[in-house]
C-alpha cells in the first residue's frame, strides 16, 4: 500500500471565483457568436433559399413585409 504525505501531493492552483468563470464564459460565447454572424451565408443555403422563393414567391414577399 502506498503512503503519500500531503507535501508529496501537488498543490491545486487557486480556483477562480464563480463570477470570474461566468464572466469568462460569457465573453467567450459572445466572441464566438459574433464571429459566426460575420461569416457569409454558405452558397448551398443561399441556393436553397432562392429555390424556396422561386417555388412560392408570395411566401417570400410575406416574410419581407411587402
mmCIF file of N, CA, C and O in Angstrom:
data_model
loop_
_atom_site.group_PDB
_atom_site.id
_atom_site.type_symbol
_atom_site.label_atom_id
_atom_site.label_comp_id
_atom_site.label_asym_id
_atom_site.label_seq_id
_atom_site.Cartn_x
_atom_site.Cartn_y
_atom_site.Cartn_z
ATOM 1 N N UNK A 1 0.842 -1.171 0.000
ATOM 2 C CA UNK A 1 0.000 0.000 0.000
ATOM 3 C C UNK A 1 0.893 1.242 0.000
ATOM 4 O O UNK A 1 1.839 1.336 0.758
ATOM 5 N N UNK A 2 0.569 2.200 -0.876
ATOM 6 C CA UNK A 2 1.352 3.412 -0.966
ATOM 7 C C UNK A 2 0.896 4.405 0.085
ATOM 8 O O UNK A 2 -0.279 4.528 0.376
ATOM 9 N N UNK A 3 1.846 5.147 0.633
ATOM 10 C CA UNK A 3 1.529 6.142 1.645
ATOM 11 C C UNK A 3 2.069 7.485 1.163
ATOM 12 O O UNK A 3 3.262 7.661 1.026
ATOM 13 N N UNK A 4 1.179 8.414 0.879
ATOM 14 C CA UNK A 4 1.579 9.736 0.413
ATOM 15 C C UNK A 4 1.401 10.757 1.525
ATOM 16 O O UNK A 4 0.383 10.774 2.202
ATOM 17 N N UNK A 5 2.376 11.583 1.662
ATOM 18 C CA UNK A 5 2.207 12.682 2.602
ATOM 19 C C UNK A 5 1.611 13.866 1.857
ATOM 20 O O UNK A 5 1.660 13.938 0.634
ATOM 21 N N UNK A 6 1.068 14.815 2.565
ATOM 22 C CA UNK A 6 0.483 15.999 1.930
ATOM 23 C C UNK A 6 1.535 16.781 1.167
ATOM 24 O O UNK A 6 1.259 17.387 0.146
ATOM 25 N N UNK A 7 2.750 16.778 1.614
ATOM 26 C CA UNK A 7 3.815 17.513 0.944
ATOM 27 C C UNK A 7 4.120 16.919 -0.421
ATOM 28 O O UNK A 7 4.539 17.628 -1.327
ATOM 29 N N UNK A 8 3.933 15.634 -0.600
ATOM 30 C CA UNK A 8 4.247 14.973 -1.863
ATOM 31 C C UNK A 8 3.170 15.217 -2.915
ATOM 32 O O UNK A 8 3.433 15.104 -4.101
ATOM 33 N N UNK A 9 1.963 15.535 -2.492
ATOM 34 C CA UNK A 9 0.875 15.762 -3.431
ATOM 35 C C UNK A 9 1.004 17.142 -4.069
ATOM 36 O O UNK A 9 1.353 18.119 -3.395
ATOM 37 N N UNK A 10 0.725 17.242 -5.362
ATOM 38 C CA UNK A 10 0.797 18.562 -5.998
ATOM 39 C C UNK A 10 -0.307 19.459 -5.461
ATOM 40 O O UNK A 10 -1.415 19.013 -5.188
ATOM 41 N N UNK A 11 0.035 20.710 -5.304
ATOM 42 C CA UNK A 11 -0.957 21.684 -4.833
ATOM 43 C C UNK A 11 -1.825 22.108 -6.011
ATOM 44 O O UNK A 11 -1.348 22.295 -7.116
ATOM 45 N N UNK A 12 -3.125 22.253 -5.760
ATOM 46 C CA UNK A 12 -4.043 22.728 -6.794
ATOM 47 C C UNK A 12 -3.885 24.231 -6.946
ATOM 48 O O UNK A 12 -3.688 24.933 -5.950
ATOM 49 N N UNK A 13 -3.963 24.728 -8.170
ATOM 50 C CA UNK A 13 -3.909 26.171 -8.338
ATOM 51 C C UNK A 13 -5.152 26.803 -7.716
ATOM 52 O O UNK A 13 -6.192 26.148 -7.576
ATOM 53 N N UNK A 14 -5.049 28.040 -7.329
ATOM 54 C CA UNK A 14 -6.232 28.676 -6.739
ATOM 55 C C UNK A 14 -7.375 28.696 -7.745
ATOM 56 O O UNK A 14 -7.165 28.912 -8.935
ATOM 57 N N UNK A 15 -8.552 28.429 -7.276
ATOM 58 C CA UNK A 15 -9.726 28.399 -8.152
ATOM 59 C C UNK A 15 -10.297 29.807 -8.304
ATOM 60 O O UNK A 15 -10.420 30.531 -7.318
ATOM 61 N N UNK A 16 -10.644 30.168 -9.537
ATOM 62 C CA UNK A 16 -11.277 31.477 -9.708
ATOM 63 C C UNK A 16 -12.682 31.454 -9.112
ATOM 64 O O UNK A 16 -13.304 30.404 -8.988
ATOM 65 N N UNK A 17 -13.143 32.602 -8.754
ATOM 66 C CA UNK A 17 -14.491 32.674 -8.188
ATOM 67 C C UNK A 17 -15.509 32.361 -9.276
ATOM 68 O O UNK A 17 -15.222 32.430 -10.467
ATOM 69 N N UNK A 18 -16.707 32.026 -8.874
ATOM 70 C CA UNK A 18 -17.762 31.718 -9.837
ATOM 71 C C UNK A 18 -18.029 32.905 -10.761
ATOM 72 O O UNK A 18 -18.306 32.742 -11.933
ATOM 73 N N UNK A 19 -17.939 34.112 -10.224
ATOM 74 C CA UNK A 19 -18.169 35.298 -11.043
ATOM 75 C C UNK A 19 -17.141 35.427 -12.150
ATOM 76 O O UNK A 19 -17.465 35.785 -13.274
ATOM 77 N N UNK A 20 -15.875 35.121 -11.845
ATOM 78 C CA UNK A 20 -14.821 35.175 -12.853
ATOM 79 C C UNK A 20 -15.065 34.155 -13.958
ATOM 80 O O UNK A 20 -14.907 34.453 -15.139
ATOM 81 N N UNK A 21 -15.448 32.963 -13.572
ATOM 82 C CA UNK A 21 -15.714 31.906 -14.544
ATOM 83 C C UNK A 21 -16.898 32.296 -15.419
ATOM 84 O O UNK A 21 -16.841 32.175 -16.651
ATOM 85 N N UNK A 22 -17.942 32.792 -14.808
ATOM 86 C CA UNK A 22 -19.144 33.200 -15.542
ATOM 87 C C UNK A 22 -18.802 34.306 -16.541
ATOM 88 O O UNK A 22 -19.222 34.259 -17.701
ATOM 89 N N UNK A 23 -18.028 35.275 -16.105
ATOM 90 C CA UNK A 23 -17.645 36.383 -16.981
ATOM 91 C C UNK A 23 -16.812 35.880 -18.155
ATOM 92 O O UNK A 23 -17.021 36.289 -19.294
ATOM 93 N N UNK A 24 -15.871 35.003 -17.885
ATOM 94 C CA UNK A 24 -15.014 34.472 -18.947
ATOM 95 C C UNK A 24 -15.818 33.666 -19.965
ATOM 96 O O UNK A 24 -15.636 33.816 -21.173
ATOM 97 N N UNK A 25 -16.718 32.824 -19.483
ATOM 98 C CA UNK A 25 -17.556 32.030 -20.384
ATOM 99 C C UNK A 25 -18.449 32.944 -21.205
ATOM 100 O O UNK A 25 -18.595 32.763 -22.424
ATOM 101 N N UNK A 26 -19.041 33.952 -20.578
ATOM 102 C CA UNK A 26 -19.903 34.897 -21.294
ATOM 103 C C UNK A 26 -19.131 35.602 -22.395
ATOM 104 O O UNK A 26 -19.606 35.700 -23.535
ATOM 105 N N UNK A 27 -17.930 36.074 -22.089
ATOM 106 C CA UNK A 27 -17.122 36.773 -23.089
ATOM 107 C C UNK A 27 -16.736 35.854 -24.242
ATOM 108 O O UNK A 27 -16.773 36.261 -25.412
ATOM 109 N N UNK A 28 -16.379 34.616 -23.937
ATOM 110 C CA UNK A 28 -16.004 33.673 -24.985
ATOM 111 C C UNK A 28 -17.194 33.339 -25.879
ATOM 112 O O UNK A 28 -17.058 33.255 -27.099
ATOM 113 N N UNK A 29 -18.369 33.163 -25.297
ATOM 114 C CA UNK A 29 -19.561 32.871 -26.087
ATOM 115 C C UNK A 29 -19.944 34.058 -26.969
ATOM 116 O O UNK A 29 -20.321 33.883 -28.135
ATOM 117 N N UNK A 30 -19.831 35.271 -26.443
ATOM 118 C CA UNK A 30 -20.146 36.455 -27.240
ATOM 119 C C UNK A 30 -19.175 36.589 -28.410
ATOM 120 O O UNK A 30 -19.579 36.908 -29.525
ATOM 121 N N UNK A 31 -17.901 36.344 -28.176
ATOM 122 C CA UNK A 31 -16.900 36.410 -29.241
ATOM 123 C C UNK A 31 -17.201 35.371 -30.315
ATOM 124 O O UNK A 31 -17.182 35.672 -31.515
ATOM 125 N N UNK A 32 -17.499 34.150 -29.895
ATOM 126 C CA UNK A 32 -17.807 33.077 -30.842
ATOM 127 C C UNK A 32 -19.056 33.421 -31.660
ATOM 128 O O UNK A 32 -19.073 33.281 -32.874
ATOM 129 N N UNK A 33 -20.090 33.898 -31.002
ATOM 130 C CA UNK A 33 -21.340 34.250 -31.681
ATOM 131 C C UNK A 33 -21.109 35.379 -32.688
ATOM 132 O O UNK A 33 -21.598 35.331 -33.810
ATOM 133 N N UNK A 34 -20.350 36.387 -32.304
ATOM 134 C CA UNK A 34 -20.065 37.498 -33.207
ATOM 135 C C UNK A 34 -19.261 37.043 -34.427
ATOM 136 O O UNK A 34 -19.465 37.548 -35.530
ATOM 137 N N UNK A 35 -18.366 36.096 -34.245
ATOM 138 C CA UNK A 35 -17.601 35.553 -35.370
ATOM 139 C C UNK A 35 -18.524 34.836 -36.351
ATOM 140 O O UNK A 35 -18.366 34.949 -37.561
ATOM 141 N N UNK A 36 -19.482 34.110 -35.826
ATOM 142 C CA UNK A 36 -20.425 33.385 -36.688
ATOM 143 C C UNK A 36 -21.289 34.368 -37.477
ATOM 144 O O UNK A 36 -21.549 34.177 -38.658
ATOM 145 N N UNK A 37 -21.709 35.445 -36.833
ATOM 146 C CA UNK A 37 -22.563 36.428 -37.504
ATOM 147 C C UNK A 37 -21.865 37.116 -38.672
ATOM 148 O O UNK A 37 -22.522 37.534 -39.625
ATOM 149 N N UNK A 38 -20.561 37.237 -38.606
ATOM 150 C CA UNK A 38 -19.832 37.940 -39.663
ATOM 151 C C UNK A 38 -19.464 37.032 -40.828
ATOM 152 O O UNK A 38 -18.989 37.526 -41.846
ATOM 153 N N UNK A 39 -19.700 35.731 -40.683
ATOM 154 C CA UNK A 39 -19.386 34.816 -41.778
ATOM 155 C C UNK A 39 -20.455 34.921 -42.863
ATOM 156 O O UNK A 39 -21.636 35.098 -42.567
ATOM 157 N N UNK A 40 -20.032 34.792 -44.132
ATOM 158 C CA UNK A 40 -21.020 34.847 -45.206
ATOM 159 C C UNK A 40 -21.916 33.599 -45.195
ATOM 160 O O UNK A 40 -21.530 32.546 -44.700
ATOM 161 N N UNK A 41 -23.104 33.768 -45.748
ATOM 162 C CA UNK A 41 -24.038 32.654 -45.856
ATOM 163 C C UNK A 41 -23.478 31.656 -46.864
ATOM 164 O O UNK A 41 -23.109 32.042 -47.976
ATOM 165 N N UNK A 42 -23.390 30.379 -46.516
ATOM 166 C CA UNK A 42 -22.871 29.388 -47.461
ATOM 167 C C UNK A 42 -23.719 29.359 -48.739
ATOM 168 O O UNK A 42 -24.937 29.566 -48.694
ATOM 169 N N UNK A 43 -23.074 29.110 -49.868
ATOM 170 C CA UNK A 43 -23.762 29.089 -51.164
ATOM 171 C C UNK A 43 -24.925 28.101 -51.168
ATOM 172 O O UNK A 43 -25.977 28.386 -51.724
ATOM 173 N N UNK A 44 -24.755 26.958 -50.544
ATOM 174 C CA UNK A 44 -25.837 25.958 -50.562
ATOM 175 C C UNK A 44 -27.078 26.472 -49.835
ATOM 176 O O UNK A 44 -28.197 26.174 -50.211
ATOM 177 N N UNK A 45 -26.890 27.275 -48.772
ATOM 178 C CA UNK A 45 -28.045 27.857 -48.091
ATOM 179 C C UNK A 45 -28.693 28.931 -48.951
ATOM 180 O O UNK A 45 -29.916 29.035 -49.023
ATOM 181 N N UNK A 46 -27.862 29.738 -49.593
ATOM 182 C CA UNK A 46 -28.384 30.782 -50.470
ATOM 183 C C UNK A 46 -29.173 30.151 -51.622
ATOM 184 O O UNK A 46 -30.252 30.631 -51.976
ATOM 185 N N UNK A 47 -28.650 29.058 -52.191
ATOM 186 C CA UNK A 47 -29.348 28.356 -53.273
ATOM 187 C C UNK A 47 -30.684 27.793 -52.786
ATOM 188 O O UNK A 47 -31.697 27.876 -53.488
ATOM 189 N N UNK A 48 -30.687 27.225 -51.600
ATOM 190 C CA UNK A 48 -31.916 26.673 -51.038
ATOM 191 C C UNK A 48 -32.954 27.770 -50.820
ATOM 192 O O UNK A 48 -34.129 27.608 -51.173
ATOM 193 N N UNK A 49 -32.527 28.890 -50.269
ATOM 194 C CA UNK A 49 -33.461 29.998 -50.064
ATOM 195 C C UNK A 49 -34.017 30.507 -51.388
ATOM 196 O O UNK A 49 -35.207 30.837 -51.492
ATOM 197 N N UNK A 50 -33.173 30.559 -52.407
ATOM 198 C CA UNK A 50 -33.629 31.010 -53.716
ATOM 199 C C UNK A 50 -34.637 30.023 -54.308
ATOM 200 O O UNK A 50 -35.663 30.435 -54.856
ATOM 201 N N UNK A 51 -34.368 28.729 -54.164
ATOM 202 C CA UNK A 51 -35.317 27.716 -54.675
ATOM 203 C C UNK A 51 -36.650 27.820 -53.962
ATOM 204 O O UNK A 51 -37.710 27.715 -54.580
ATOM 205 N N UNK A 52 -36.619 28.012 -52.656
ATOM 206 C CA UNK A 52 -37.866 28.157 -51.904
ATOM 207 C C UNK A 52 -38.629 29.395 -52.348
ATOM 208 O O UNK A 52 -39.854 29.363 -52.491
ATOM 209 N N UNK A 53 -37.933 30.481 -52.574
ATOM 210 C CA UNK A 53 -38.579 31.716 -53.024
ATOM 211 C C UNK A 53 -39.154 31.540 -54.428
ATOM 212 O O UNK A 53 -40.236 32.057 -54.724
ATOM 213 N N UNK A 54 -38.459 30.795 -55.293
ATOM 214 C CA UNK A 54 -38.943 30.563 -56.654
ATOM 215 C C UNK A 54 -40.206 29.701 -56.665
ATOM 216 O O UNK A 54 -41.085 29.891 -57.497
ATOM 217 N N UNK A 55 -40.284 28.757 -55.729
ATOM 218 C CA UNK A 55 -41.445 27.870 -55.664
ATOM 219 C C UNK A 55 -42.690 28.600 -55.171
ATOM 220 O O UNK A 55 -43.792 28.331 -55.621
ATOM 221 N N UNK A 56 -42.544 29.502 -54.232
ATOM 222 C CA UNK A 56 -43.688 30.208 -53.647
ATOM 223 C C UNK A 56 -43.322 31.674 -53.424
ATOM 224 O O UNK A 56 -42.997 32.073 -52.312
ATOM 225 N N UNK A 57 -43.376 32.472 -54.494
ATOM 226 C CA UNK A 57 -42.980 33.884 -54.358
ATOM 227 C C UNK A 57 -43.827 34.661 -53.351
ATOM 228 O O UNK A 57 -43.340 35.572 -52.707
ATOM 229 N N UNK A 58 -45.081 34.298 -53.171
ATOM 230 C CA UNK A 58 -45.923 35.033 -52.225
ATOM 231 C C UNK A 58 -45.439 34.830 -50.790
ATOM 232 O O UNK A 58 -45.556 35.734 -49.966
ATOM 233 N N UNK A 59 -44.890 33.659 -50.487
ATOM 234 C CA UNK A 59 -44.376 33.404 -49.137
ATOM 235 C C UNK A 59 -43.159 34.268 -48.872
ATOM 236 O O UNK A 59 -43.001 34.818 -47.784
ATOM 237 N N UNK A 60 -42.304 34.419 -49.862
ATOM 238 C CA UNK A 60 -41.109 35.244 -49.692
ATOM 239 C C UNK A 60 -41.483 36.698 -49.490
ATOM 240 O O UNK A 60 -40.900 37.405 -48.687
ATOM 241 N N UNK A 61 -42.513 37.183 -50.218
ATOM 242 C CA UNK A 61 -42.937 38.564 -50.068
ATOM 243 C C UNK A 61 -43.545 38.792 -48.691
ATOM 244 O O UNK A 61 -43.324 39.813 -48.066
ATOM 245 N N UNK A 62 -44.278 37.807 -48.194
ATOM 246 C CA UNK A 62 -44.897 37.936 -46.882
ATOM 247 C C UNK A 62 -43.867 38.009 -45.779
ATOM 248 O O UNK A 62 -44.041 38.708 -44.799
ATOM 249 N N UNK A 63 -42.756 37.314 -45.919
ATOM 250 C CA UNK A 63 -41.712 37.337 -44.911
ATOM 251 C C UNK A 63 -40.988 38.664 -44.881
ATOM 252 O O UNK A 63 -40.518 39.098 -43.857
ATOM 253 N N UNK A 64 -40.909 39.325 -46.027
ATOM 254 C CA UNK A 64 -40.208 40.608 -46.080
ATOM 255 C C UNK A 64 -41.112 41.759 -45.673
ATOM 256 O O UNK A 64 -40.686 42.894 -45.597
ATOM 257 N N UNK A 65 -42.382 41.481 -45.453
ATOM 258 C CA UNK A 65 -43.302 42.521 -45.030
ATOM 259 C C UNK A 65 -43.838 43.349 -46.175
ATOM 260 O O UNK A 65 -44.260 44.461 -45.980
ATOM 261 N N UNK A 66 -43.788 42.831 -47.404
ATOM 262 C CA UNK A 66 -44.279 43.568 -48.565
ATOM 263 C C UNK A 66 -45.744 43.294 -48.805
ATOM 264 O O UNK A 66 -46.296 42.334 -48.471
#
